[in-house]
Amino acid sequence: MTAIPGSSSAAAKKYGVVALSVVILAAVLLFPKLYQPEGRAGEVLQSGEVIRAPACDFAQGACVASRGELSVELAVEAPVLASYQPLNFSLKVRGMEPDSARIEFEGVDMFMGVNELALLPAGSGHFNGTLTLPGHAHAMAWRARVQLLQAGSLVESAFVFDLK
């Protein structure tokens, strides 16, 4: 059997390109995880990351979701905390200055349709809005997904609460 002239150098180039591609791909995927500015390890938020709050009871007061220096506080003010009643939502954000804020509400155990609330700015880091949520004959769990948009980056906080 005779070797094809130049075939070994062609194969070497092919394997070299593959090896280089693997190294570049590994660097792209691993570098952001390896590099964190000193003193901020574990505090860096990725766009689209969800910060979850502990279970909320708005009758007891505001609920807070936080990570690092970012704090998102959601409160509900209403004469009656119940379905089919207007609920006044108040949002306070510390650690960032969002351009806009909105809340998507979803039933945790049951689909309750699309319920969205675009919050209005009410001062630095403060937003307000009113929404009436549908309900059931019994108390049900809701998830409020607070979405903060700042310069094209999305930060989302999730609050779970019961509503009668």
PDB file of N, CA, C and O in Angstrom, residues 12-43:
ATOM      1  N   ALA A  12      -2.963  15.987   9.664  1.00  0.00           N
ATOM      2  CA  ALA A  12      -2.431  16.736  10.798  1.00  0.00           C
ATOM      3  C   ALA A  12      -3.095  18.109  10.887  1.00  0.00           C
ATOM      4  O   ALA A  12      -3.448  18.570  11.978  1.00  0.00           O
ATOM      5  N   LYS A  13      -3.302  18.762   9.752  1.00  0.00           N
ATOM      6  CA  LYS A  13      -3.979  20.072   9.746  1.00  0.00           C
ATOM      7  C   LYS A  13      -5.423  19.928  10.221  1.00  0.00           C
ATOM      8  O   LYS A  13      -5.918  20.754  10.971  1.00  0.00           O
ATOM      9  N   LYS A  14      -6.082  18.865   9.764  1.00  0.00           N
ATOM     10  CA  LYS A  14      -7.474  18.621  10.138  1.00  0.00           C
ATOM     11  C   LYS A  14      -7.585  18.431  11.650  1.00  0.00           C
ATOM     12  O   LYS A  14      -8.426  19.040  12.303  1.00  0.00           O
ATOM     13  N   TYR A  15      -6.716  17.581  12.233  1.00  0.00           N
ATOM     14  CA  TYR A  15      -6.742  17.358  13.671  1.00  0.00           C
ATOM     15  C   TYR A  15      -6.313  18.609  14.443  1.00  0.00           C
ATOM     16  O   TYR A  15      -6.814  18.876  15.536  1.00  0.00           O
ATOM     17  N   GLY A  16      -5.412  19.365  13.880  1.00  0.00           N
ATOM     18  CA  GLY A  16      -4.991  20.619  14.514  1.00  0.00           C
ATOM     19  C   GLY A  16      -6.142  21.615  14.586  1.00  0.00           C
ATOM     20  O   GLY A  16      -6.337  22.283  15.606  1.00  0.00           O
ATOM     21  N   VAL A  17      -6.927  21.722  13.519  1.00  0.00           N
ATOM     22  CA  VAL A  17      -8.084  22.630  13.494  1.00  0.00           C
ATOM     23  C   VAL A  17      -9.127  22.171  14.507  1.00  0.00           C
ATOM     24  O   VAL A  17      -9.699  22.979  15.246  1.00  0.00           O
ATOM     25  N   VAL A  18      -9.373  20.876  14.576  1.00  0.00           N
ATOM     26  CA  VAL A  18     -10.332  20.330  15.544  1.00  0.00           C
ATOM     27  C   VAL A  18      -9.866  20.619  16.967  1.00  0.00           C
ATOM     28  O   VAL A  18     -10.647  21.061  17.813  1.00  0.00           O
ATOM     29  N   ALA A  19      -8.586  20.367  17.261  1.00  0.00           N
ATOM     30  CA  ALA A  19      -8.044  20.603  18.600  1.00  0.00           C
ATOM     31  C   ALA A  19      -8.141  22.088  18.969  1.00  0.00           C
ATOM     32  O   ALA A  19      -8.530  22.435  20.093  1.00  0.00           O
ATOM     33  N   LEU A  20      -7.803  22.961  18.038  1.00  0.00           N
ATOM     34  CA  LEU A  20      -7.891  24.395  18.284  1.00  0.00           C
ATOM     35  C   LEU A  20      -9.339  24.807  18.536  1.00  0.00           C
ATOM     36  O   LEU A  20      -9.614  25.616  19.429  1.00  0.00           O
ATOM     37  N   SER A  21     -10.276  24.262  17.790  1.00  0.00           N
ATOM     38  CA  SER A  21     -11.703  24.566  17.977  1.00  0.00           C
ATOM     39  C   SER A  21     -12.170  24.148  19.364  1.00  0.00           C
ATOM     40  O   SER A  21     -12.915  24.871  20.017  1.00  0.00           O
ATOM     41  N   VAL A  22     -11.733  22.985  19.815  1.00  0.00           N
ATOM     42  CA  VAL A  22     -12.112  22.504  21.150  1.00  0.00           C
ATOM     43  C   VAL A  22     -11.558  23.427  22.224  1.00  0.00           C
ATOM     44  O   VAL A  22     -12.249  23.769  23.187  1.00  0.00           O
ATOM     45  N   VAL A  23     -10.321  23.861  22.084  1.00  0.00           N
ATOM     46  CA  VAL A  23      -9.695  24.752  23.062  1.00  0.00           C
ATOM     47  C   VAL A  23     -10.438  26.088  23.101  1.00  0.00           C
ATOM     48  O   VAL A  23     -10.731  26.626  24.181  1.00  0.00           O
ATOM     49  N   ILE A  24     -10.773  26.625  21.948  1.00  0.00           N
ATOM     50  CA  ILE A  24     -11.485  27.906  21.889  1.00  0.00           C
ATOM     51  C   ILE A  24     -12.872  27.769  22.518  1.00  0.00           C
ATOM     52  O   ILE A  24     -13.292  28.610  23.306  1.00  0.00           O
ATOM     53  N   LEU A  25     -13.583  26.709  22.205  1.00  0.00           N
ATOM     54  CA  LEU A  25     -14.911  26.476  22.762  1.00  0.00           C
ATOM     55  C   LEU A  25     -14.843  26.338  24.284  1.00  0.00           C
ATOM     56  O   LEU A  25     -15.647  26.920  25.012  1.00  0.00           O
ATOM     57  N   ALA A  26     -13.874  25.592  24.776  1.00  0.00           N
ATOM     58  CA  ALA A  26     -13.713  25.425  26.221  1.00  0.00           C
ATOM     59  C   ALA A  26     -13.413  26.763  26.886  1.00  0.00           C
ATOM     60  O   ALA A  26     -13.958  27.074  27.952  1.00  0.00           O
ATOM     61  N   ALA A  27     -12.579  27.570  26.276  1.00  0.00           N
ATOM     62  CA  ALA A  27     -12.245  28.886  26.843  1.00  0.00           C
ATOM     63  C   ALA A  27     -13.479  29.787  26.888  1.00  0.00           C
ATOM     64  O   ALA A  27     -13.718  30.477  27.890  1.00  0.00           O
ATOM     65  N   VAL A  28     -14.282  29.774  25.840  1.00  0.00           N
ATOM     66  CA  VAL A  28     -15.488  30.607  25.788  1.00  0.00           C
ATOM     67  C   VAL A  28     -16.481  30.175  26.862  1.00  0.00           C
ATOM     68  O   VAL A  28     -17.099  30.995  27.525  1.00  0.00           O
ATOM     69  N   LEU A  29     -16.626  28.875  27.057  1.00  0.00           N
ATOM     70  CA  LEU A  29     -17.587  28.372  28.034  1.00  0.00           C
ATOM     71  C   LEU A  29     -17.092  28.486  29.475  1.00  0.00           C
ATOM     72  O   LEU A  29     -17.876  28.744  30.379  1.00  0.00           O
ATOM     73  N   LEU A  30     -15.822  28.301  29.706  1.00  0.00           N
ATOM     74  CA  LEU A  30     -15.292  28.287  31.063  1.00  0.00           C
ATOM     75  C   LEU A  30     -14.816  29.647  31.564  1.00  0.00           C
ATOM     76  O   LEU A  30     -14.855  29.907  32.753  1.00  0.00           O
ATOM     77  N   PHE A  31     -14.348  30.522  30.684  1.00  0.00           N
ATOM     78  CA  PHE A  31     -13.763  31.786  31.122  1.00  0.00           C
ATOM     79  C   PHE A  31     -14.715  32.617  31.974  1.00  0.00           C
ATOM     80  O   PHE A  31     -14.317  33.097  33.033  1.00  0.00           O
ATOM     81  N   PRO A  32     -15.993  32.818  31.579  1.00  0.00           N
ATOM     82  CA  PRO A  32     -16.864  33.631  32.437  1.00  0.00           C
ATOM     83  C   PRO A  32     -17.039  33.035  33.827  1.00  0.00           C
ATOM     84  O   PRO A  32     -17.211  33.755  34.795  1.00  0.00           O
ATOM     85  N   LYS A  33     -16.988  31.702  33.957  1.00  0.00           N
ATOM     86  CA  LYS A  33     -17.136  31.079  35.270  1.00  0.00           C
ATOM     87  C   LYS A  33     -15.879  31.240  36.107  1.00  0.00           C
ATOM     88  O   LYS A  33     -15.939  31.292  37.329  1.00  0.00           O
ATOM     89  N   LEU A  34     -14.730  31.293  35.477  1.00  0.00           N
ATOM     90  CA  LEU A  34     -13.470  31.397  36.198  1.00  0.00           C
ATOM     91  C   LEU A  34     -13.150  32.823  36.607  1.00  0.00           C
ATOM     92  O   LEU A  34     -12.481  33.053  37.601  1.00  0.00           O
ATOM     93  N   TYR A  35     -13.616  33.795  35.823  1.00  0.00           N
ATOM     94  CA  TYR A  35     -13.285  35.182  36.113  1.00  0.00           C
ATOM     95  C   TYR A  35     -14.450  35.861  36.829  1.00  0.00           C
ATOM     96  O   TYR A  35     -15.531  35.967  36.313  1.00  0.00           O
ATOM     97  N   GLN A  36     -14.209  36.304  38.041  1.00  0.00           N
ATOM     98  CA  GLN A  36     -15.137  37.143  38.781  1.00  0.00           C
ATOM     99  C   GLN A  36     -14.296  38.197  39.472  1.00  0.00           C
ATOM    100  O   GLN A  36     -13.290  37.871  40.087  1.00  0.00           O
ATOM    101  N   PRO A  37     -14.713  39.472  39.369  1.00  0.00           N
ATOM    102  CA  PRO A  37     -13.940  40.507  40.040  1.00  0.00           C
ATOM    103  C   PRO A  37     -13.794  40.179  41.520  1.00  0.00           C
ATOM    104  O   PRO A  37     -14.707  39.671  42.142  1.00  0.00           O
ATOM    105  N   GLU A  38     -12.630  40.489  42.070  1.00  0.00           N
ATOM    106  CA  GLU A  38     -12.330  40.174  43.465  1.00  0.00           C
ATOM    107  C   GLU A  38     -13.351  40.835  44.377  1.00  0.00           C
ATOM    108  O   GLU A  38     -13.742  41.973  44.186  1.00  0.00           O
ATOM    109  N   GLY A  39     -13.819  40.089  45.384  1.00  0.00           N
ATOM    110  CA  GLY A  39     -14.780  40.627  46.332  1.00  0.00           C
ATOM    111  C   GLY A  39     -16.218  40.495  45.887  1.00  0.00           C
ATOM    112  O   GLY A  39     -17.122  40.865  46.606  1.00  0.00           O
ATOM    113  N   ARG A  40     -16.490  39.993  44.682  1.00  0.00           N
ATOM    114  CA  ARG A  40     -17.862  39.879  44.199  1.00  0.00           C
ATOM    115  C   ARG A  40     -18.202  38.437  43.869  1.00  0.00           C
ATOM    116  O   ARG A  40     -19.205  38.180  43.228  1.00  0.00           O
ATOM    117  N   ALA A  41     -17.417  37.495  44.302  1.00  0.00           N
ATOM    118  CA  ALA A  41     -17.677  36.086  44.007  1.00  0.00           C
ATOM    119  C   ALA A  41     -19.036  35.700  44.549  1.00  0.00           C
ATOM    120  O   ALA A  41     -19.383  35.983  45.676  1.00  0.00           O
ATOM    121  N   GLY A  42     -19.834  35.085  43.715  1.00  0.00           N
ATOM    122  CA  GLY A  42     -21.162  34.638  44.111  1.00  0.00           C
ATOM    123  C   GLY A  42     -22.218  35.714  44.045  1.00  0.00           C
ATOM    124  O   GLY A  42     -23.387  35.441  44.256  1.00  0.00           O
ATOM    125  N   GLU A  43     -21.857  36.961  43.766  1.00  0.00           N
ATOM    126  CA  GLU A  43     -22.826  38.043  43.725  1.00  0.00           C
ATOM    127  C   GLU A  43     -23.173  38.465  42.302  1.00  0.00           C
ATOM    128  O   GLU A  43     -24.049  39.274  42.112  1.00  0.00           O
TER     129      GLU A  43
END
